Coordinates of N, CA and C in Angstrom, one line a residue:
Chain U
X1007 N -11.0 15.0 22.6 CA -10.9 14.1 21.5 C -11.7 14.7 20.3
X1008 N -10.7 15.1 19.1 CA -11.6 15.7 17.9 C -11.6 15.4 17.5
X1009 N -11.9 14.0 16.8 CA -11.7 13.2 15.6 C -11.0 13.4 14.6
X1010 N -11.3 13.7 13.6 CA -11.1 14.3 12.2 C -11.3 15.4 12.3
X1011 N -10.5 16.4 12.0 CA -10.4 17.8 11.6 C -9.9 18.4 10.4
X1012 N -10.9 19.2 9.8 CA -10.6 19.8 8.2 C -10.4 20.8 8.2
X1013 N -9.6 21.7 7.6 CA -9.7 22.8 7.4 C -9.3 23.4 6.1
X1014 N -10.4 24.6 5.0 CA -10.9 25.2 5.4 C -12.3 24.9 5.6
X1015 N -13.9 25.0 6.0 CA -14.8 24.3 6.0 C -15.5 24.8 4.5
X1016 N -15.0 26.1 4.3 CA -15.7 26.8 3.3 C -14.5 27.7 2.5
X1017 N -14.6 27.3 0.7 CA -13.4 28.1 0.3 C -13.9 28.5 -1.4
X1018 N -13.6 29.5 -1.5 CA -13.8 29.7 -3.2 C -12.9 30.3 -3.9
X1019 N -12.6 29.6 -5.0 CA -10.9 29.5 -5.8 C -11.4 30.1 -6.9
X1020 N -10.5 31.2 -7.6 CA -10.9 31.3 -8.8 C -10.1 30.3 -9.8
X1021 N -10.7 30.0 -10.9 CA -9.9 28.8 -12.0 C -8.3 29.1 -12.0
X1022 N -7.6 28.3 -11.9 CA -6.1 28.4 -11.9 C -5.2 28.4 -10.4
X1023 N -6.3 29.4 -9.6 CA -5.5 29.0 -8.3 C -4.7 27.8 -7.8
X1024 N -4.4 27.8 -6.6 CA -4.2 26.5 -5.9 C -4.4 26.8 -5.0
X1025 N -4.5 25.6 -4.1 CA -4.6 25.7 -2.3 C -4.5 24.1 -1.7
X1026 N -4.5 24.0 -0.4 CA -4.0 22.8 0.2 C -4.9 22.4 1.2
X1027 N -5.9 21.5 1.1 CA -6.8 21.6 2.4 C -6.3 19.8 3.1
X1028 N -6.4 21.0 4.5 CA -6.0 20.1 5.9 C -6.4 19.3 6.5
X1029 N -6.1 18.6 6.8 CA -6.6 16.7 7.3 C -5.8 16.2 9.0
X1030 N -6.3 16.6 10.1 CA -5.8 15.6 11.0 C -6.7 15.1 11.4
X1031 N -5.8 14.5 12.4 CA -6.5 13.0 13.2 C -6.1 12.6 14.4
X1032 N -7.0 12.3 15.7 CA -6.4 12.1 16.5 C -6.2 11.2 17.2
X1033 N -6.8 10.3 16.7 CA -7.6 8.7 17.2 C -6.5 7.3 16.5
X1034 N -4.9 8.0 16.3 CA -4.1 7.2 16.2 C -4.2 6.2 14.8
X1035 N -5.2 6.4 14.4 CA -5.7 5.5 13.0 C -3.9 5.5 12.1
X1036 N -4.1 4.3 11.7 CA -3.6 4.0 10.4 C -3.5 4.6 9.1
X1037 N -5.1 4.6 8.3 CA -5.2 5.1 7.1 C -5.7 5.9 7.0
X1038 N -5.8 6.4 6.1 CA -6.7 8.0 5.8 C -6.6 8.3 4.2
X1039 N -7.8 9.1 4.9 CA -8.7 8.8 2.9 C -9.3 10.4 2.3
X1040 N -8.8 10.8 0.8 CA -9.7 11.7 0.6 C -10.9 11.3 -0.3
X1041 N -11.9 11.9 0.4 CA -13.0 11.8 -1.0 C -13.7 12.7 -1.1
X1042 N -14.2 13.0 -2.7 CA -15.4 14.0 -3.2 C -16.3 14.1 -3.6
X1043 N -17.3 14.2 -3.3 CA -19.1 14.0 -2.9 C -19.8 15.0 -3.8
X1044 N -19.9 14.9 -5.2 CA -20.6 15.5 -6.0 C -22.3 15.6 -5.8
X1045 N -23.0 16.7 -6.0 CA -24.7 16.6 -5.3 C -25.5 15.2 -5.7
X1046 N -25.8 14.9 -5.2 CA -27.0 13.5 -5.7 C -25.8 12.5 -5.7
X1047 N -24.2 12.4 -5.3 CA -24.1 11.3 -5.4 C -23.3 11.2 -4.3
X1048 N -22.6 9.4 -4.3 CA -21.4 8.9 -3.1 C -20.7 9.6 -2.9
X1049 N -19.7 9.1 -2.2 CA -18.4 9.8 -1.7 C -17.3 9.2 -3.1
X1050 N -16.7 9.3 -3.6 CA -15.6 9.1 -4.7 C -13.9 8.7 -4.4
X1051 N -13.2 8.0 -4.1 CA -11.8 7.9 -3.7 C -11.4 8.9 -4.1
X1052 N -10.4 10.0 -4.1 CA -9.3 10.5 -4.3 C -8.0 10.0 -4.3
X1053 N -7.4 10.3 -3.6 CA -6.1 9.2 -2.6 C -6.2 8.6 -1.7
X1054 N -5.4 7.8 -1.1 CA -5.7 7.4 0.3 C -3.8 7.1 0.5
X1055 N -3.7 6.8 1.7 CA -2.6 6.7 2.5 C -2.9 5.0 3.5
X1056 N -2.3 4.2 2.9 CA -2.5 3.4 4.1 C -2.0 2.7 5.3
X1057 N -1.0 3.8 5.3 CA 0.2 4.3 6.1 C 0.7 5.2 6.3
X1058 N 1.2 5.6 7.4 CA 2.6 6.3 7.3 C 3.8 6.1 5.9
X1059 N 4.0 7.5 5.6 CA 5.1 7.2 4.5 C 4.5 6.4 2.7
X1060 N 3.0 6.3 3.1 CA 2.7 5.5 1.5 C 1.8 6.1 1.4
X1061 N 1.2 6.7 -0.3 CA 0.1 7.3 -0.6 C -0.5 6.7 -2.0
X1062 N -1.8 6.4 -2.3 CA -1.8 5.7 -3.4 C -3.0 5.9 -4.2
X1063 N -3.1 6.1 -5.7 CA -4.2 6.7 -6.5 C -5.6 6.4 -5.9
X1064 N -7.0 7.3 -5.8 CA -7.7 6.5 -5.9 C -8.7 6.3 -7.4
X1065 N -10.0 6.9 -7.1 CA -11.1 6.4 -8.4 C -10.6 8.1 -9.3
X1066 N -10.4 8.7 -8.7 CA -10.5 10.0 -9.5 C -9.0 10.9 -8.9
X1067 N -7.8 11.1 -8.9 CA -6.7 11.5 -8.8 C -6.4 12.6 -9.5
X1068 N -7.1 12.7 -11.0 CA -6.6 13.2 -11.5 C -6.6 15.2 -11.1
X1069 N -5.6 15.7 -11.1 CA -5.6 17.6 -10.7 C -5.6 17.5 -9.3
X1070 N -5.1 16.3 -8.4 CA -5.0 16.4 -6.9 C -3.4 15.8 -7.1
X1071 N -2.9 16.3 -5.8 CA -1.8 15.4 -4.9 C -2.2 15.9 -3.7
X1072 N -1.2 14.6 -3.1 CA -1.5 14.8 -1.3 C 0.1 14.4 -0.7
X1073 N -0.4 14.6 0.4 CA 1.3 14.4 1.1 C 0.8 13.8 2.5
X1074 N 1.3 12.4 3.1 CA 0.9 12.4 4.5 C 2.2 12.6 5.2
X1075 N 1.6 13.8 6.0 CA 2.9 14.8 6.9 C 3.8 14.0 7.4
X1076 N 2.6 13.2 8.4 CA 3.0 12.1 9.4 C 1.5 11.1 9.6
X1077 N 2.1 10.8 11.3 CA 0.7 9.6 11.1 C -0.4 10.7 11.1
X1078 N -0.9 11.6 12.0 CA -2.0 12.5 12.2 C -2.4 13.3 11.0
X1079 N -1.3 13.7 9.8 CA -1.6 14.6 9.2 C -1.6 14.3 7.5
X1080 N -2.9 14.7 6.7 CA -2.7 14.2 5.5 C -3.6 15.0 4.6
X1081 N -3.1 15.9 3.9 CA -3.1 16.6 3.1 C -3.3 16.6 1.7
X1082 N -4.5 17.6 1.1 CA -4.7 17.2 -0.4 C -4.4 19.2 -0.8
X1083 N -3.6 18.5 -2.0 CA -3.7 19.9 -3.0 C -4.2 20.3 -4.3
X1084 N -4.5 20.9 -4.3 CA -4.9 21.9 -6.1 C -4.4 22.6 -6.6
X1085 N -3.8 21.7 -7.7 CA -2.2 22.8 -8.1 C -2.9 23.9 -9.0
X1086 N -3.7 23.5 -9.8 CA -4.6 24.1 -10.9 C -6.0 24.4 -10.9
X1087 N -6.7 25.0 -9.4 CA -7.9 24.4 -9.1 C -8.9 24.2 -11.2
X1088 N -10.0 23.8 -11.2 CA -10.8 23.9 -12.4 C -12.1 23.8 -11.6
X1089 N -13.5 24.3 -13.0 CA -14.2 24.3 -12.0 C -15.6 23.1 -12.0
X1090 N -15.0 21.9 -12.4 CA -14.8 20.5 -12.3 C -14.5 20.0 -10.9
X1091 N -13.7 20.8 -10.5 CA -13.5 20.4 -8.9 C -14.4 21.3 -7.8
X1092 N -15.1 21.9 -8.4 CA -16.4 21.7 -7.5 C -17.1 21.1 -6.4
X1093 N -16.8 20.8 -5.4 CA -17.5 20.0 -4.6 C -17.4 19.5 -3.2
X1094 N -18.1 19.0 -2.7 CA -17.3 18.7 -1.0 C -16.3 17.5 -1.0
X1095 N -15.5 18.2 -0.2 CA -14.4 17.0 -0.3 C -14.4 16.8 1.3
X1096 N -14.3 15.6 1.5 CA -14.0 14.9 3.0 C -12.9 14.0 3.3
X1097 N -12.5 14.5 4.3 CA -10.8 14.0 4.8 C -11.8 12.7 5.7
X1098 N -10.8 11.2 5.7 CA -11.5 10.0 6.3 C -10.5 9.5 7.1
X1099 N -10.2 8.6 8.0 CA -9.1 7.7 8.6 C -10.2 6.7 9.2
X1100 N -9.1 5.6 9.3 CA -9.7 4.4 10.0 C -8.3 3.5 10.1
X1101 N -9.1 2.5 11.1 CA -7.8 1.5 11.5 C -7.5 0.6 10.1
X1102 N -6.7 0.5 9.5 CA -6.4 -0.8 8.9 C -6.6 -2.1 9.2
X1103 N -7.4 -3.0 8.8 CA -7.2 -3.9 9.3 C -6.3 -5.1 9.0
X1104 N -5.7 -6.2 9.4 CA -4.6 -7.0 8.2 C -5.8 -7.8 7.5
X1105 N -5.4 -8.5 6.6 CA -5.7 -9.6 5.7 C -6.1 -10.8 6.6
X1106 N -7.5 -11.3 6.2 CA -8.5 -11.9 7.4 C -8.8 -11.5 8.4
X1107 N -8.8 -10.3 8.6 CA -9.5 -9.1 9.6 C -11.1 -8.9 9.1
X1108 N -11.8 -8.6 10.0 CA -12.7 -7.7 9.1 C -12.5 -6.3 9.1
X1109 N -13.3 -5.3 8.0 CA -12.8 -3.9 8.1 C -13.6 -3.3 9.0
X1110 N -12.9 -1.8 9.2 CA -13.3 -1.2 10.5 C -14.5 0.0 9.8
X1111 N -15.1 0.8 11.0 CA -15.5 2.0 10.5 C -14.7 3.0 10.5
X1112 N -15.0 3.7 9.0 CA -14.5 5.0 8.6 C -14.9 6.2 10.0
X1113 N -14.2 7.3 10.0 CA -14.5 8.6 10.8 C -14.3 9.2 9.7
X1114 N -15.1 10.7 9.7 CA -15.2 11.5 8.7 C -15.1 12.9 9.5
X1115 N -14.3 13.9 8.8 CA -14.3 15.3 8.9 C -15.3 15.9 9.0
X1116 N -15.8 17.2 8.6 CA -16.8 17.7 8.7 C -17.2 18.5 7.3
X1117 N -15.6 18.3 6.4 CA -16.2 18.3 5.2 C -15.7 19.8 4.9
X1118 N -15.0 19.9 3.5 CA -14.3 21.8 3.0 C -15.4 21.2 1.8
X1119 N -16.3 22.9 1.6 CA -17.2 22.7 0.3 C -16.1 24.0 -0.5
X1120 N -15.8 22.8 -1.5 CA -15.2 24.1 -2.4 C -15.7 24.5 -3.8
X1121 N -15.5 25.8 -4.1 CA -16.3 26.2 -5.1 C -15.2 27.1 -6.2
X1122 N -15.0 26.5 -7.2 CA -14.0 27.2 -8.2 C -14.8 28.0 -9.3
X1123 N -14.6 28.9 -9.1 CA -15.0 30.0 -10.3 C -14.3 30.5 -11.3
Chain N
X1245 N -11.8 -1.6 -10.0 CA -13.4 -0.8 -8.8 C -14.2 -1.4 -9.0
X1246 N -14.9 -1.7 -7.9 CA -16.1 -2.6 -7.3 C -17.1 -1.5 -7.5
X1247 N -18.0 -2.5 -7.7 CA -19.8 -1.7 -8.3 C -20.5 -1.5 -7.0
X1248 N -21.4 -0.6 -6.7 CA -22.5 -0.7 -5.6 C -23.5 0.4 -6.2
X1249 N -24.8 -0.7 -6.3 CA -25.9 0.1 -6.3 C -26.8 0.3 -5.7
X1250 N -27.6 1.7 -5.5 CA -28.8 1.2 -4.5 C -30.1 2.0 -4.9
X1251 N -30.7 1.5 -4.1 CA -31.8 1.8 -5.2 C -32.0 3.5 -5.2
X1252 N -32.5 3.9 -6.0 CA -32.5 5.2 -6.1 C -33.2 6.4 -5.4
X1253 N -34.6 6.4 -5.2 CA -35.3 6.9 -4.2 C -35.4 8.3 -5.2
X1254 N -36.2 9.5 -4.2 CA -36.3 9.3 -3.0 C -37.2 8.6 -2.5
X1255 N -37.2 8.2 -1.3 CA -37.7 7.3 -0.6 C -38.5 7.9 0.4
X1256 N -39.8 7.4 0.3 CA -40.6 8.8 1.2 C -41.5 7.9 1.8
X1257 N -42.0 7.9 3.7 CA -42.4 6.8 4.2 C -43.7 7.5 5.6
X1258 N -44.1 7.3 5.8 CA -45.2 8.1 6.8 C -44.4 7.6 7.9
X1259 N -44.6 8.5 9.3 CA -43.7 8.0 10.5 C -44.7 6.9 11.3
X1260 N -43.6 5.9 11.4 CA -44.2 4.5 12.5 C -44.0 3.5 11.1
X1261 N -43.6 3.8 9.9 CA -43.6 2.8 9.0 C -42.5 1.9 8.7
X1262 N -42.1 1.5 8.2 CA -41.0 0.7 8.0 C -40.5 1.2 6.6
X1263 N -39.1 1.7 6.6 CA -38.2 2.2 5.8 C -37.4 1.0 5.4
X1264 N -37.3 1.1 3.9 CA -36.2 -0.5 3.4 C -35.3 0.3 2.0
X1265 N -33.8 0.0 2.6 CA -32.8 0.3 1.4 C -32.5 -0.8 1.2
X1266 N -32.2 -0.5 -0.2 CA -31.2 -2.0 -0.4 C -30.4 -1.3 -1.2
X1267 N -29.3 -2.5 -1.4 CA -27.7 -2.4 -2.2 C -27.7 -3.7 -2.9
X1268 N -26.8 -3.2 -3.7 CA -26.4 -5.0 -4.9 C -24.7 -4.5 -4.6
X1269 N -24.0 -5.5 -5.0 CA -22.5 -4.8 -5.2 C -22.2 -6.1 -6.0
X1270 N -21.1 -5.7 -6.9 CA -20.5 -6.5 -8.0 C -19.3 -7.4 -7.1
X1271 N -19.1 -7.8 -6.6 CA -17.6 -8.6 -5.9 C -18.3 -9.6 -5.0
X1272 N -18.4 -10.7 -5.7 CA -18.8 -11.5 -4.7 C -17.3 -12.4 -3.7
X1273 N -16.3 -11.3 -3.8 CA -14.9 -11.6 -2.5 C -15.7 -10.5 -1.4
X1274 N -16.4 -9.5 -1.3 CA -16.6 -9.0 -0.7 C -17.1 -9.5 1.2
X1275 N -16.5 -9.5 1.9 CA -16.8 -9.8 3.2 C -17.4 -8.5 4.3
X1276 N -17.3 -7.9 4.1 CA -17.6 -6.4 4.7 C -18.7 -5.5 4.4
X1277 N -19.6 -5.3 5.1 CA -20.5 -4.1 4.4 C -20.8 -3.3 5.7
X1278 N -21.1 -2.0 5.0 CA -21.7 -0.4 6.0 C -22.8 -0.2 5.7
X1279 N -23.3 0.7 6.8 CA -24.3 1.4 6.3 C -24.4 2.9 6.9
X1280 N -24.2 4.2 5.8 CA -23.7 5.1 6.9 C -24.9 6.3 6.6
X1281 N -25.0 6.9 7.4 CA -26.1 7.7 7.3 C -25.4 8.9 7.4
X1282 N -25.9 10.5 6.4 CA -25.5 11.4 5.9 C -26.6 12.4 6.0
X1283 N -26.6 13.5 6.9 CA -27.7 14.5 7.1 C -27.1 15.3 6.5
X1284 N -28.3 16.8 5.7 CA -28.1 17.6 4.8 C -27.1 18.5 5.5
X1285 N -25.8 18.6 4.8 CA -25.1 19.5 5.1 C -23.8 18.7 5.8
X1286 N -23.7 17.7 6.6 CA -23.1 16.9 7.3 C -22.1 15.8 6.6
X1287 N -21.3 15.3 8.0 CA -20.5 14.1 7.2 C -20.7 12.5 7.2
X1288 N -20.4 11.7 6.6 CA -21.1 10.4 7.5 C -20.9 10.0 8.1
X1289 N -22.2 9.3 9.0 CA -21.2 8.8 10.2 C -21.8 6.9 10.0
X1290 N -21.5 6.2 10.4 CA -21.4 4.8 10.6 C -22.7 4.3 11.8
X1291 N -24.0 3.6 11.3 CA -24.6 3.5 11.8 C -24.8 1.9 11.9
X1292 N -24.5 0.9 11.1 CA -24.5 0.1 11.2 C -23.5 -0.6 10.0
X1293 N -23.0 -2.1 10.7 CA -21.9 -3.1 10.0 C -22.2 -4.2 10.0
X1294 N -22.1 -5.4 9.1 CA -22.2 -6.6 9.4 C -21.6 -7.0 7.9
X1295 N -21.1 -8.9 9.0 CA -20.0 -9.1 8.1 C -20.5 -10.8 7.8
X1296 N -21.8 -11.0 8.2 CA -22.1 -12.7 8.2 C -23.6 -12.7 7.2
X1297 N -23.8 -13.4 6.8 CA -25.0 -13.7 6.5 C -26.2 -14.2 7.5
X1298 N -27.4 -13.6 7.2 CA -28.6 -13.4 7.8 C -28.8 -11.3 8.3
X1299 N -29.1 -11.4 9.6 CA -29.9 -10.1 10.2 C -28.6 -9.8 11.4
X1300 N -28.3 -8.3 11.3 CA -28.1 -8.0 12.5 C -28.9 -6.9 13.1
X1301 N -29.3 -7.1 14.0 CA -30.0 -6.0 14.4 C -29.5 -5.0 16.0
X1302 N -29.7 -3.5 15.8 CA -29.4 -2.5 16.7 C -31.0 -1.9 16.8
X1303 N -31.5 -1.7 17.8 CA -32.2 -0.7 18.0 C -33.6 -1.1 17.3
X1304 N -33.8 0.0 16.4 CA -34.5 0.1 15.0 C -34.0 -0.5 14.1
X1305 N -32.9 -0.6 14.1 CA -32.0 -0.7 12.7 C -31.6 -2.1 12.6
X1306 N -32.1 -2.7 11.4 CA -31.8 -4.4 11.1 C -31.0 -4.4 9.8
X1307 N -29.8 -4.7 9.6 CA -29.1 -5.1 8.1 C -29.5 -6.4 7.7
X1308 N -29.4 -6.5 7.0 CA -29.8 -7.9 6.3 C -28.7 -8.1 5.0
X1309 N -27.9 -9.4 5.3 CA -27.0 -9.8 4.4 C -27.1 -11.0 3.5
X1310 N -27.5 -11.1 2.0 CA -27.3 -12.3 1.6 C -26.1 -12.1 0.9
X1311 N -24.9 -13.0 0.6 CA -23.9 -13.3 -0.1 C -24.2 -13.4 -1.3
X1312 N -25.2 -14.8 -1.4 CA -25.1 -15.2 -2.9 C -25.8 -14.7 -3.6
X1313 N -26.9 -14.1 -3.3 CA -27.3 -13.0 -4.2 C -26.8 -11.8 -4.2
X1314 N -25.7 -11.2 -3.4 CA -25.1 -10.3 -3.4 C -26.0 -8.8 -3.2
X1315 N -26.5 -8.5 -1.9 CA -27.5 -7.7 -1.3 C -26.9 -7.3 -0.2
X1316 N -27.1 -6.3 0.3 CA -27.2 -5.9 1.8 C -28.8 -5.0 2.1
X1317 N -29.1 -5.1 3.3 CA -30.6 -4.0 2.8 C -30.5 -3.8 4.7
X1318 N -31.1 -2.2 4.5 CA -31.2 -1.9 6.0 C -32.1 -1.6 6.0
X1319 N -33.0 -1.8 7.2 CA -34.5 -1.9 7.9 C -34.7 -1.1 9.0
X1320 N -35.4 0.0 8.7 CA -36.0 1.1 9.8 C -37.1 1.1 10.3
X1321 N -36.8 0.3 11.7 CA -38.5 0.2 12.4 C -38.9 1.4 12.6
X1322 N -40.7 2.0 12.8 CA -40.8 2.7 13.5 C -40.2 3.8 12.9
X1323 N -40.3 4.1 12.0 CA -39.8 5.4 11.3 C -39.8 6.7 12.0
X1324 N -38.8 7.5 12.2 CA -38.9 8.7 12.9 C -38.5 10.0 11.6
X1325 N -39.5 11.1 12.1 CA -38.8 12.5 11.2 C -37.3 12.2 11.3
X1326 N -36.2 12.1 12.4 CA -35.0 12.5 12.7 C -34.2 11.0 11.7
X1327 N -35.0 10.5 11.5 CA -34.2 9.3 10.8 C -34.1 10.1 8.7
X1328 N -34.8 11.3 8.9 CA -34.8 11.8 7.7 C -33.4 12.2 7.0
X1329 N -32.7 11.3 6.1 CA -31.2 12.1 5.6 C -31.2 11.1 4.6
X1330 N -30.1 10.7 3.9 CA -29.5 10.1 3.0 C -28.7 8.9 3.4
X1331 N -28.9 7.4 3.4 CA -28.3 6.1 3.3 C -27.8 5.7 2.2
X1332 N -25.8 5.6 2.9 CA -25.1 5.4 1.9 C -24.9 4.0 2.2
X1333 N -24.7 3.0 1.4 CA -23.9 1.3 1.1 C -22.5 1.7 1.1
X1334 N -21.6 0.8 2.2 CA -20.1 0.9 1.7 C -19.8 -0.5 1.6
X1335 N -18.8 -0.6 0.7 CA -18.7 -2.1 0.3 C -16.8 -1.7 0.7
X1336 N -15.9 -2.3 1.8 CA -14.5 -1.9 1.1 C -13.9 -2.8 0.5
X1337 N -13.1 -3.0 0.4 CA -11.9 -3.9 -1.1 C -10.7 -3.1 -0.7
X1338 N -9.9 -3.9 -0.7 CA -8.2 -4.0 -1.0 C -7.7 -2.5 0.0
X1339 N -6.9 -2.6 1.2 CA -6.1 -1.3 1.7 C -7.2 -0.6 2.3
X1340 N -8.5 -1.1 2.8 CA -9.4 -0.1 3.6 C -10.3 0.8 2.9
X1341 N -10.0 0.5 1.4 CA -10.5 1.6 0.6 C -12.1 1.3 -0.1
X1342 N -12.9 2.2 0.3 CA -14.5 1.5 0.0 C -15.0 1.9 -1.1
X1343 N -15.9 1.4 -1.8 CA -16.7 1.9 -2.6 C -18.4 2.0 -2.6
X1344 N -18.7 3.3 -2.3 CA -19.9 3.9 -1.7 C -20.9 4.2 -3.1
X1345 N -22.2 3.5 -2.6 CA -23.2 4.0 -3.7 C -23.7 5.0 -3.3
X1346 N -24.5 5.4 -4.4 CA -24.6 7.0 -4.3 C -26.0 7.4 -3.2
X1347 N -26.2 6.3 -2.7 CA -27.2 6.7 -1.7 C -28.6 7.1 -1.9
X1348 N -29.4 6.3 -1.1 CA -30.7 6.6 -1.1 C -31.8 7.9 0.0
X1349 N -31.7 8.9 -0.2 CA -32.5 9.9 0.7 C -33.8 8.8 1.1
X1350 N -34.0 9.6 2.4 CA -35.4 8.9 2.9 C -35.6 10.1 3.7
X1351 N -37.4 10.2 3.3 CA -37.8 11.2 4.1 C -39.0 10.4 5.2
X1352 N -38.9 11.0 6.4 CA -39.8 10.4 6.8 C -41.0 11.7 7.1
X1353 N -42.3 11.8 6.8 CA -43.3 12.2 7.0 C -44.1 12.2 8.3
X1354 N -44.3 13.5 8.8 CA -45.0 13.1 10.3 C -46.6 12.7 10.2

């Protein structure tokens, strides 16, 4: 059982590139979440998925998309990396819970540190 | 987007002391709070949750929830070196999606 799996763990883009970093999961979860962890601070939404088949903005979107494959797999891209995008990004899933549930705990990847030059 | 602050730190404690974070967050719909802990280099992982008002306690580890004043604060008995990393607040809202303060480091001193 490997929870969340990222790949690459370590990657350096020069400005303009692109690349796609990889997100599964194997613990059957529901949702899945990207986020980016600038030094000294939180984790940040990117996208999230909170389903199968639906993907939806999060606090900062902007120079990302994502695609969720299927249920296990959920994917963020850099069409244009810049080097603003700087930083570690962490692939997340968790159960959804319905409305009058309480929420679950997040699982976390191990984390791609990316570095745009 | 929902607010979450915490106090800033760093937070530096002799070992056997008592470590205290707190959080404020702006939503008082909020029903849900984390507390995840983040070692240098690492991802977070989920060390404690509570969803009621008053204390829950694990171990070492006591959260403390008031609503109306809108706080969450987590309590480290017994301070250990290994308890040394970064305490993040997650507050979630709408679709599972949370909003994490920027976290307080705590060191603990032997």
């Amino acid at each position: 059982n490997a929870g969340v799996t990222q790949t690459p763990k370590f990657q350096v883009l020069k400005t303009g590139q692109s690349m796609t970093l990889q997100c599964a999961q194997d613990m059957n979860h529901n949702s899945m979440y990207w986020y980016r962890q600038d030094p000294g601070m939180g984790l940040r939404l990117i996208y999230y998925s909170a389903s199968e088949g639906t993907t939806d903005k999060g606090e900062v979107p902007n120079g990302y998309n994502v695609s969720r494959l299927n249920k296990r797999e959920f994917s963020l891209r850099l069409e244009s990396a810049a080097p603003s995008q700087t930083s570690v990004y962490f692939c997340a899933s968790k159960i959804l819970a319905g409305t009058g549930f309480e929420d679950t705990e997040a699982f976390f990847g191990q984390g791609t540190r990316l570095t745009v030059v | 987007q929902k607010e979450v602050e915490q106090n800033s730190g760093p937070l530096s404690v002799p070992e056997g002391a008592i470590a205290s974070l707190n959080c404020t967050y702006s939503d008082r719909g909020s029903q849900s709070f984390f507390w995840y802990r983040q070692y240098s280099g690492k991802s977070p992982e989920l060390i404690m949750s509570i969803y009621s008002n008053g204390d829950k306690e694990d171990g070492r580890f006591t959260a403390q929830l008031n609503k109306a004043s809108q706080y969450v604060s987590l309590l480290i008995r017994d301070s250990q070196p290994s308890d040394s990393a970064t305490y993040l607040c997650a507050v979630p809202w709408g679709a599972g999606k949370s909003t994490f303060g920027d976290g307080t480091t705590l060191t603990v001193k032997p």
